[in-house]
Amino acid sequence: QQQVKQSPQSLIVQKGGISIINCAYENTAFDYFPWYQQFPGKGPALLIAIRPDVSEKKEGRFTISFNKSAKQFSLHIMDSQPGDSATYFCAASSTNFGNEKLTFGTGTRLTIIP
Amino acid sequence: DTGVSQDPRHKITKRGQNVTFRCDPISEHNRLYWYRQTLGQGPEFLTYFQNEAQLEKSRLLSDRFSAERPKGSFSTLEIQRTEQGDSAMYLCASSGRNRGNTEAFFGQGTRLTVV
């Protein structure tokens, strides 16, 4: 059972454009939603994260939008750069029970073209 | 703080052999996780330690897999009688001491190839 659904599977954006990746979750116990960036051969690196008490969080060029009623959240990358080309994973966890294991989406391969 | 360290980075083994991977978490982190990632997929949870106690194991973790975290510091993941389906990236992550400190930091992973 896939608890976090991510789309699109791949995305091509021109340099300077906005990249948007979407995720939807099913488990209402989830209360922590991070995004990870992964380059080939490397481990995932935490990019930005949000909790459901806010609807938006911005850090530099990266913004998470969160819709609790729809159980959806998205990552927006403004002014996309070639260095942003990577695979992005959304994830979710429940922090109420000590084990904050992450449930990941299937990933989005982002390519920024000049 | 040198981050989460995993060793080896790559391992090629013959089917049926046993392999062991090591993870050194960020020193002040008491929670340690193992995940498995196959090509084109997101990481999948395998097991979780809080200090030295293994508190949860995924059903993905068959009886050929065993993990330990003696003294609550480094952890090892052993796979016995490896199968070709075990080929994957094995990722270790650690997170902080206080509940609510939820940021999980991943190591570079160990890529296992079973031939």
PDB file of C-alpha atoms in Angstrom:
ATOM      1  CA  GLN A   1       0.000   0.000   0.000  1.00  0.00           C
ATOM      2  CA  GLN A   2       1.573   3.241  -1.159  1.00  0.00           C
ATOM      3  CA  GLN A   3       0.842   5.829   1.469  1.00  0.00           C
ATOM      4  CA  VAL A   4       2.533   8.752  -0.273  1.00  0.00           C
ATOM      5  CA  LYS A   5       1.876   9.321  -3.958  1.00  0.00           C
ATOM      6  CA  GLN A   6       4.199  11.622  -5.891  1.00  0.00           C
ATOM      7  CA  SER A   7       3.889  13.186  -9.324  1.00  0.00           C
ATOM      8  CA  PRO A   8       5.160  13.740 -11.902  1.00  0.00           C
ATOM      9  CA  GLN A   9       7.675  10.935 -12.315  1.00  0.00           C
ATOM     10  CA  SER A  10       9.918  13.201 -14.358  1.00  0.00           C
ATOM     11  CA  LEU A  11       9.962  16.914 -15.083  1.00  0.00           C
ATOM     12  CA  ILE A  12      11.879  19.102 -17.505  1.00  0.00           C
ATOM     13  CA  VAL A  13      11.989  22.830 -16.783  1.00  0.00           C
ATOM     14  CA  GLN A  14      13.843  25.643 -18.466  1.00  0.00           C
ATOM     15  CA  LYS A  15      16.439  27.560 -16.493  1.00  0.00           C
ATOM     16  CA  GLY A  16      14.767  30.343 -14.577  1.00  0.00           C
ATOM     17  CA  GLY A  17      11.390  28.633 -14.584  1.00  0.00           C
ATOM     18  CA  ILE A  18       9.326  27.260 -11.711  1.00  0.00           C
ATOM     19  CA  SER A  19       9.488  23.532 -10.928  1.00  0.00           C
ATOM     20  CA  ILE A  20       6.451  22.079  -9.168  1.00  0.00           C
ATOM     21  CA  ILE A  21       6.253  18.600  -7.662  1.00  0.00           C
ATOM     22  CA  ASN A  22       3.149  17.276  -5.969  1.00  0.00           C
ATOM     23  CA  CYS A  23       2.490  14.707  -3.284  1.00  0.00           C
ATOM     24  CA  ALA A  24      -0.609  13.267  -1.670  1.00  0.00           C
ATOM     25  CA  TYR A  25      -0.840  11.189   1.483  1.00  0.00           C
ATOM     26  CA  GLU A  26      -3.420   8.897   3.029  1.00  0.00           C
ATOM     27  CA  ASN A  27      -2.434   8.452   6.657  1.00  0.00           C
ATOM     28  CA  THR A  28      -3.992  11.221   8.753  1.00  0.00           C
ATOM     29  CA  ALA A  29      -1.511  10.455  11.551  1.00  0.00           C
ATOM     30  CA  PHE A  30       1.286  11.970   9.459  1.00  0.00           C
ATOM     31  CA  ASP A  31       2.370  15.293  10.926  1.00  0.00           C
ATOM     32  CA  TYR A  32       5.783  15.964   9.418  1.00  0.00           C
ATOM     33  CA  PHE A  33       6.426  16.386   5.694  1.00  0.00           C
ATOM     34  CA  PRO A  34      10.008  16.773   4.454  1.00  0.00           C
ATOM     35  CA  TRP A  35      11.401  16.984   0.962  1.00  0.00           C
ATOM     36  CA  TYR A  36      14.699  15.348   0.107  1.00  0.00           C
ATOM     37  CA  GLN A  37      17.054  15.978  -2.807  1.00  0.00           C
ATOM     38  CA  GLN A  38      19.174  13.131  -4.106  1.00  0.00           C
ATOM     39  CA  PHE A  39      22.016  13.203  -6.614  1.00  0.00           C
ATOM     40  CA  PRO A  40      23.169  10.005  -8.358  1.00  0.00           C
ATOM     41  CA  GLY A  41      25.221   7.787  -6.075  1.00  0.00           C
ATOM     42  CA  LYS A  42      24.512   9.925  -3.005  1.00  0.00           C
ATOM     43  CA  GLY A  43      22.196   9.633  -0.060  1.00  0.00           C
ATOM     44  CA  PRO A  44      19.086  11.831   0.199  1.00  0.00           C
ATOM     45  CA  ALA A  45      19.705  15.301   1.640  1.00  0.00           C
ATOM     46  CA  LEU A  46      17.012  17.184   3.557  1.00  0.00           C
ATOM     47  CA  LEU A  47      15.879  20.235   1.603  1.00  0.00           C
ATOM     48  CA  ILE A  48      12.929  21.689   3.481  1.00  0.00           C
ATOM     49  CA  ALA A  49      10.159  20.387   5.756  1.00  0.00           C
ATOM     50  CA  ILE A  50       6.745  21.484   6.986  1.00  0.00           C
ATOM     51  CA  ARG A  51       4.278  20.612   9.742  1.00  0.00           C
ATOM     52  CA  PRO A  52       0.511  20.817   9.183  1.00  0.00           C
ATOM     53  CA  ASP A  53       0.018  23.834  11.442  1.00  0.00           C
ATOM     54  CA  VAL A  54       1.161  26.113   8.600  1.00  0.00           C
ATOM     55  CA  SER A  55       0.059  26.211   4.976  1.00  0.00           C
ATOM     56  CA  GLU A  56       3.314  27.398   3.465  1.00  0.00           C
ATOM     57  CA  LYS A  57       7.003  27.463   4.267  1.00  0.00           C
ATOM     58  CA  LYS A  58       9.662  29.211   2.237  1.00  0.00           C
ATOM     59  CA  GLU A  59      13.421  28.821   2.387  1.00  0.00           C
ATOM     60  CA  GLY A  60      15.303  30.665  -0.312  1.00  0.00           C
ATOM     61  CA  ARG A  61      14.099  29.473  -3.709  1.00  0.00           C
ATOM     62  CA  PHE A  62      12.242  26.493  -2.210  1.00  0.00           C
ATOM     63  CA  THR A  63       8.645  26.662  -0.992  1.00  0.00           C
ATOM     64  CA  ILE A  64       6.375  23.978   0.407  1.00  0.00           C
ATOM     65  CA  SER A  65       2.636  24.475   0.086  1.00  0.00           C
ATOM     66  CA  PHE A  66       0.472  22.317   2.340  1.00  0.00           C
ATOM     67  CA  ASN A  67      -3.264  21.592   2.105  1.00  0.00           C
ATOM     68  CA  LYS A  68      -4.352  19.624   5.149  1.00  0.00           C
ATOM     69  CA  SER A  69      -7.978  19.113   4.099  1.00  0.00           C
ATOM     70  CA  ALA A  70      -6.925  17.719   0.713  1.00  0.00           C
ATOM     71  CA  LYS A  71      -4.016  15.788   2.247  1.00  0.00           C
ATOM     72  CA  GLN A  72      -1.694  17.213  -0.362  1.00  0.00           C
ATOM     73  CA  PHE A  73       1.592  19.099  -0.335  1.00  0.00           C
ATOM     74  CA  SER A  74       3.864  20.395  -3.023  1.00  0.00           C
ATOM     75  CA  LEU A  75       7.380  21.669  -3.592  1.00  0.00           C
ATOM     76  CA  HIS A  76       7.974  24.768  -5.681  1.00  0.00           C
ATOM     77  CA  ILE A  77      11.462  25.606  -6.886  1.00  0.00           C
ATOM     78  CA  MET A  78      11.634  29.189  -8.090  1.00  0.00           C
ATOM     79  CA  ASP A  79      14.220  30.406 -10.608  1.00  0.00           C
ATOM     80  CA  SER A  80      15.257  26.807 -11.294  1.00  0.00           C
ATOM     81  CA  GLN A  81      18.958  26.310 -12.005  1.00  0.00           C
ATOM     82  CA  PRO A  82      20.891  23.507 -13.744  1.00  0.00           C
ATOM     83  CA  GLY A  83      22.371  22.599 -10.339  1.00  0.00           C
ATOM     84  CA  ASP A  84      18.862  21.750  -9.167  1.00  0.00           C
ATOM     85  CA  SER A  85      18.805  18.807 -11.566  1.00  0.00           C
ATOM     86  CA  ALA A  86      18.355  15.842  -9.234  1.00  0.00           C
ATOM     87  CA  THR A  87      15.742  13.416  -7.973  1.00  0.00           C
ATOM     88  CA  TYR A  88      13.354  14.836  -5.413  1.00  0.00           C
ATOM     89  CA  PHE A  89      11.447  12.767  -2.875  1.00  0.00           C
ATOM     90  CA  CYS A  90       8.592  13.833  -0.699  1.00  0.00           C
ATOM     91  CA  ALA A  91       8.142  11.978   2.551  1.00  0.00           C
ATOM     92  CA  ALA A  92       5.892  11.872   5.583  1.00  0.00           C
ATOM     93  CA  SER A  93       6.079  10.630   9.137  1.00  0.00           C
ATOM     94  CA  SER A  94       4.151  10.604  12.366  1.00  0.00           C
ATOM     95  CA  THR A  95       6.101  12.113  15.235  1.00  0.00           C
ATOM     96  CA  ASN A  96       3.723  11.118  17.998  1.00  0.00           C
ATOM     97  CA  PHE A  97       5.001   7.677  18.840  1.00  0.00           C
ATOM     98  CA  GLY A  98       8.765   8.016  18.954  1.00  0.00           C
ATOM     99  CA  ASN A  99       9.527   6.074  15.792  1.00  0.00           C
ATOM    100  CA  GLU A 100       9.633   8.805  13.198  1.00  0.00           C
ATOM    101  CA  LYS A 101      10.220   6.506  10.263  1.00  0.00           C
ATOM    102  CA  LEU A 102       9.744   8.174   6.923  1.00  0.00           C
ATOM    103  CA  THR A 103       7.402   6.982   4.208  1.00  0.00           C
ATOM    104  CA  PHE A 104       8.729   8.192   0.870  1.00  0.00           C
ATOM    105  CA  GLY A 105       7.109   8.942  -2.445  1.00  0.00           C
ATOM    106  CA  THR A 106       8.468   7.333  -5.596  1.00  0.00           C
ATOM    107  CA  GLY A 107      10.529  10.335  -6.607  1.00  0.00           C
ATOM    108  CA  THR A 108      10.608  12.953  -9.366  1.00  0.00           C
ATOM    109  CA  ARG A 109      13.584  13.239 -11.663  1.00  0.00           C
ATOM    110  CA  LEU A 110      14.008  16.953 -12.356  1.00  0.00           C
ATOM    111  CA  THR A 111      16.060  18.187 -15.281  1.00  0.00           C
ATOM    112  CA  ILE A 112      16.745  21.896 -15.733  1.00  0.00           C
ATOM    113  CA  ILE A 113      17.697  22.797 -19.291  1.00  0.00           C
ATOM    114  CA  PRO A 114      19.637  25.974 -20.196  1.00  0.00           C
TER     115      PRO A 114
ATOM    116  CA  ASP B   1      30.154  16.704  13.163  1.00  0.00           C
ATOM    117  CA  THR B   2      31.110  14.568  10.202  1.00  0.00           C
ATOM    118  CA  GLY B   3      27.586  13.473   9.324  1.00  0.00           C
ATOM    119  CA  VAL B   4      26.357   9.908   8.943  1.00  0.00           C
ATOM    120  CA  SER B   5      29.069   7.587   7.704  1.00  0.00           C
ATOM    121  CA  GLN B   6      28.497   4.254   5.979  1.00  0.00           C
ATOM    122  CA  ASP B   7      30.983   1.574   5.085  1.00  0.00           C
ATOM    123  CA  PRO B   8      31.608   0.128   2.575  1.00  0.00           C
ATOM    124  CA  ARG B   9      30.280   2.392  -0.158  1.00  0.00           C
ATOM    125  CA  HIS B  10      30.064  -0.470  -2.611  1.00  0.00           C
ATOM    126  CA  LYS B  11      29.892  -4.235  -2.156  1.00  0.00           C
ATOM    127  CA  ILE B  12      29.769  -6.921  -4.814  1.00  0.00           C
ATOM    128  CA  THR B  13      29.089 -10.401  -3.546  1.00  0.00           C
ATOM    129  CA  LYS B  14      28.171 -13.789  -4.901  1.00  0.00           C
ATOM    130  CA  ARG B  15      24.727 -15.186  -4.286  1.00  0.00           C
ATOM    131  CA  GLY B  16      24.632 -17.142  -1.059  1.00  0.00           C
ATOM    132  CA  GLN B  17      27.391 -15.198   0.677  1.00  0.00           C
ATOM    133  CA  ASN B  18      26.888 -13.174   3.844  1.00  0.00           C
ATOM    134  CA  VAL B  19      27.545  -9.439   3.914  1.00  0.00           C
ATOM    135  CA  THR B  20      27.722  -6.882   6.719  1.00  0.00           C
ATOM    136  CA  PHE B  21      27.383  -3.124   6.491  1.00  0.00           C
ATOM    137  CA  ARG B  22      28.294  -0.542   9.079  1.00  0.00           C
ATOM    138  CA  CYS B  23      26.715   2.804   9.925  1.00  0.00           C
ATOM    139  CA  ASP B  24      28.154   5.480  12.192  1.00  0.00           C
ATOM    140  CA  PRO B  25      25.432   8.020  13.011  1.00  0.00           C
ATOM    141  CA  ILE B  26      25.871  11.645  14.009  1.00  0.00           C
ATOM    142  CA  SER B  27      27.367  11.351  17.475  1.00  0.00           C
ATOM    143  CA  GLU B  28      24.623  13.023  19.505  1.00  0.00           C
ATOM    144  CA  HIS B  29      21.757  11.261  17.719  1.00  0.00           C
ATOM    145  CA  ASN B  30      19.999   8.510  19.627  1.00  0.00           C
ATOM    146  CA  ARG B  31      17.731   7.322  16.800  1.00  0.00           C
ATOM    147  CA  LEU B  32      19.053   5.286  13.911  1.00  0.00           C
ATOM    148  CA  TYR B  33      17.188   3.969  10.890  1.00  0.00           C
ATOM    149  CA  TRP B  34      18.004   1.605   8.048  1.00  0.00           C
ATOM    150  CA  TYR B  35      16.306   1.986   4.678  1.00  0.00           C
ATOM    151  CA  ARG B  36      16.599   0.148   1.371  1.00  0.00           C
ATOM    152  CA  GLN B  37      16.370   1.904  -1.981  1.00  0.00           C
ATOM    153  CA  THR B  38      16.059   0.156  -5.317  1.00  0.00           C
ATOM    154  CA  LEU B  39      16.583   1.858  -8.670  1.00  0.00           C
ATOM    155  CA  GLY B  40      13.881   4.370  -9.481  1.00  0.00           C
ATOM    156  CA  GLN B  41      12.175   4.050  -6.103  1.00  0.00           C
ATOM    157  CA  GLY B  42      12.098   5.971  -2.866  1.00  0.00           C
ATOM    158  CA  PRO B  43      13.806   4.589   0.230  1.00  0.00           C
ATOM    159  CA  GLU B  44      11.799   1.972   2.136  1.00  0.00           C
ATOM    160  CA  PHE B  45      11.993   1.635   5.908  1.00  0.00           C
ATOM    161  CA  LEU B  46      13.689  -1.503   7.226  1.00  0.00           C
ATOM    162  CA  THR B  47      14.319  -1.047  10.925  1.00  0.00           C
ATOM    163  CA  TYR B  48      14.650   1.496  13.740  1.00  0.00           C
ATOM    164  CA  PHE B  49      16.814   1.779  16.845  1.00  0.00           C
ATOM    165  CA  GLN B  50      16.433   4.091  19.773  1.00  0.00           C
ATOM    166  CA  ASN B  51      19.757   3.935  21.553  1.00  0.00           C
ATOM    167  CA  GLU B  52      20.649   0.217  21.578  1.00  0.00           C
ATOM    168  CA  ALA B  53      17.055  -1.044  21.429  1.00  0.00           C
ATOM    169  CA  GLN B  54      15.652  -2.231  18.113  1.00  0.00           C
ATOM    170  CA  LEU B  55      12.082  -1.001  18.385  1.00  0.00           C
ATOM    171  CA  GLU B  56      10.584  -1.746  14.984  1.00  0.00           C
ATOM    172  CA  LYS B  57      11.277  -4.005  12.035  1.00  0.00           C
ATOM    173  CA  SER B  58       9.532  -3.827   8.686  1.00  0.00           C
ATOM    174  CA  ARG B  59       8.054  -6.956   7.163  1.00  0.00           C
ATOM    175  CA  LEU B  60      10.562  -6.257   4.366  1.00  0.00           C
ATOM    176  CA  LEU B  61      13.234  -7.410   6.814  1.00  0.00           C
ATOM    177  CA  SER B  62      13.221 -11.161   6.277  1.00  0.00           C
ATOM    178  CA  ASP B  63      14.856 -13.555   8.717  1.00  0.00           C
ATOM    179  CA  ARG B  64      18.010 -13.395   6.597  1.00  0.00           C
ATOM    180  CA  PHE B  65      18.473  -9.813   7.724  1.00  0.00           C
ATOM    181  CA  SER B  66      19.697  -8.829  11.160  1.00  0.00           C
ATOM    182  CA  ALA B  67      20.633  -5.463  12.564  1.00  0.00           C
ATOM    183  CA  GLU B  68      22.364  -4.514  15.764  1.00  0.00           C
ATOM    184  CA  ARG B  69      23.360  -1.347  17.527  1.00  0.00           C
ATOM    185  CA  PRO B  70      25.575  -2.310  20.459  1.00  0.00           C
ATOM    186  CA  LYS B  71      26.045   0.405  23.063  1.00  0.00           C
ATOM    187  CA  GLY B  72      23.744   2.689  21.117  1.00  0.00           C
ATOM    188  CA  SER B  73      26.509   3.981  18.878  1.00  0.00           C
ATOM    189  CA  PHE B  74      27.315   2.467  15.472  1.00  0.00           C
ATOM    190  CA  SER B  75      25.007  -0.058  13.846  1.00  0.00           C
ATOM    191  CA  THR B  76      25.537  -3.072  11.606  1.00  0.00           C
ATOM    192  CA  LEU B  77      23.190  -4.638   9.090  1.00  0.00           C
ATOM    193  CA  GLU B  78      23.938  -8.224   8.110  1.00  0.00           C
ATOM    194  CA  ILE B  79      22.373 -10.101   5.226  1.00  0.00           C
ATOM    195  CA  GLN B  80      22.830 -13.852   5.261  1.00  0.00           C
ATOM    196  CA  ARG B  81      22.624 -16.089   2.184  1.00  0.00           C
ATOM    197  CA  THR B  82      22.305 -13.117  -0.162  1.00  0.00           C
ATOM    198  CA  GLU B  83      19.930 -13.319  -3.111  1.00  0.00           C
ATOM    199  CA  GLN B  84      19.905 -11.308  -6.321  1.00  0.00           C
ATOM    200  CA  GLY B  85      16.792  -9.524  -5.090  1.00  0.00           C
ATOM    201  CA  ASP B  86      18.849  -8.081  -2.239  1.00  0.00           C
ATOM    202  CA  SER B  87      20.720  -5.876  -4.726  1.00  0.00           C
ATOM    203  CA  ALA B  88      19.928  -2.313  -3.678  1.00  0.00           C
ATOM    204  CA  MET B  89      21.280   0.773  -1.954  1.00  0.00           C
ATOM    205  CA  TYR B  90      21.186   0.386   1.815  1.00  0.00           C
ATOM    206  CA  LEU B  91      20.834   3.733   3.544  1.00  0.00           C
ATOM    207  CA  CYS B  92      21.346   4.618   7.167  1.00  0.00           C
ATOM    208  CA  ALA B  93      19.855   7.719   8.764  1.00  0.00           C
ATOM    209  CA  SER B  94      20.003   9.223  12.229  1.00  0.00           C
ATOM    210  CA  SER B  95      17.978  11.823  14.055  1.00  0.00           C
ATOM    211  CA  GLY B  96      18.186  13.799  17.268  1.00  0.00           C
ATOM    212  CA  ARG B  97      17.682  13.044  20.900  1.00  0.00           C
ATOM    213  CA  ASN B  98      14.503  14.996  21.614  1.00  0.00           C
ATOM    214  CA  ARG B  99      11.078  14.120  20.287  1.00  0.00           C
ATOM    215  CA  GLY B 100      10.138  16.822  17.858  1.00  0.00           C
ATOM    216  CA  ASN B 101      13.674  17.002  16.541  1.00  0.00           C
ATOM    217  CA  THR B 102      12.598  15.115  13.494  1.00  0.00           C
ATOM    218  CA  GLU B 103      15.239  15.955  10.929  1.00  0.00           C
ATOM    219  CA  ALA B 104      16.725  12.724   9.654  1.00  0.00           C
ATOM    220  CA  PHE B 105      20.175  12.882   8.105  1.00  0.00           C
ATOM    221  CA  PHE B 106      21.183  10.176   5.663  1.00  0.00           C
ATOM    222  CA  GLY B 107      24.533   8.649   4.918  1.00  0.00           C
ATOM    223  CA  GLN B 108      25.875   8.105   1.418  1.00  0.00           C
ATOM    224  CA  GLY B 109      24.612   4.548   1.410  1.00  0.00           C
ATOM    225  CA  THR B 110      26.114   1.164   0.648  1.00  0.00           C
ATOM    226  CA  ARG B 111      25.349  -0.123  -2.825  1.00  0.00           C
ATOM    227  CA  LEU B 112      25.066  -3.913  -2.789  1.00  0.00           C
ATOM    228  CA  THR B 113      25.276  -5.939  -5.969  1.00  0.00           C
ATOM    229  CA  VAL B 114      24.598  -9.676  -5.730  1.00  0.00           C
ATOM    230  CA  VAL B 115      25.883 -11.634  -8.723  1.00  0.00           C
TER     231      VAL B 115
END
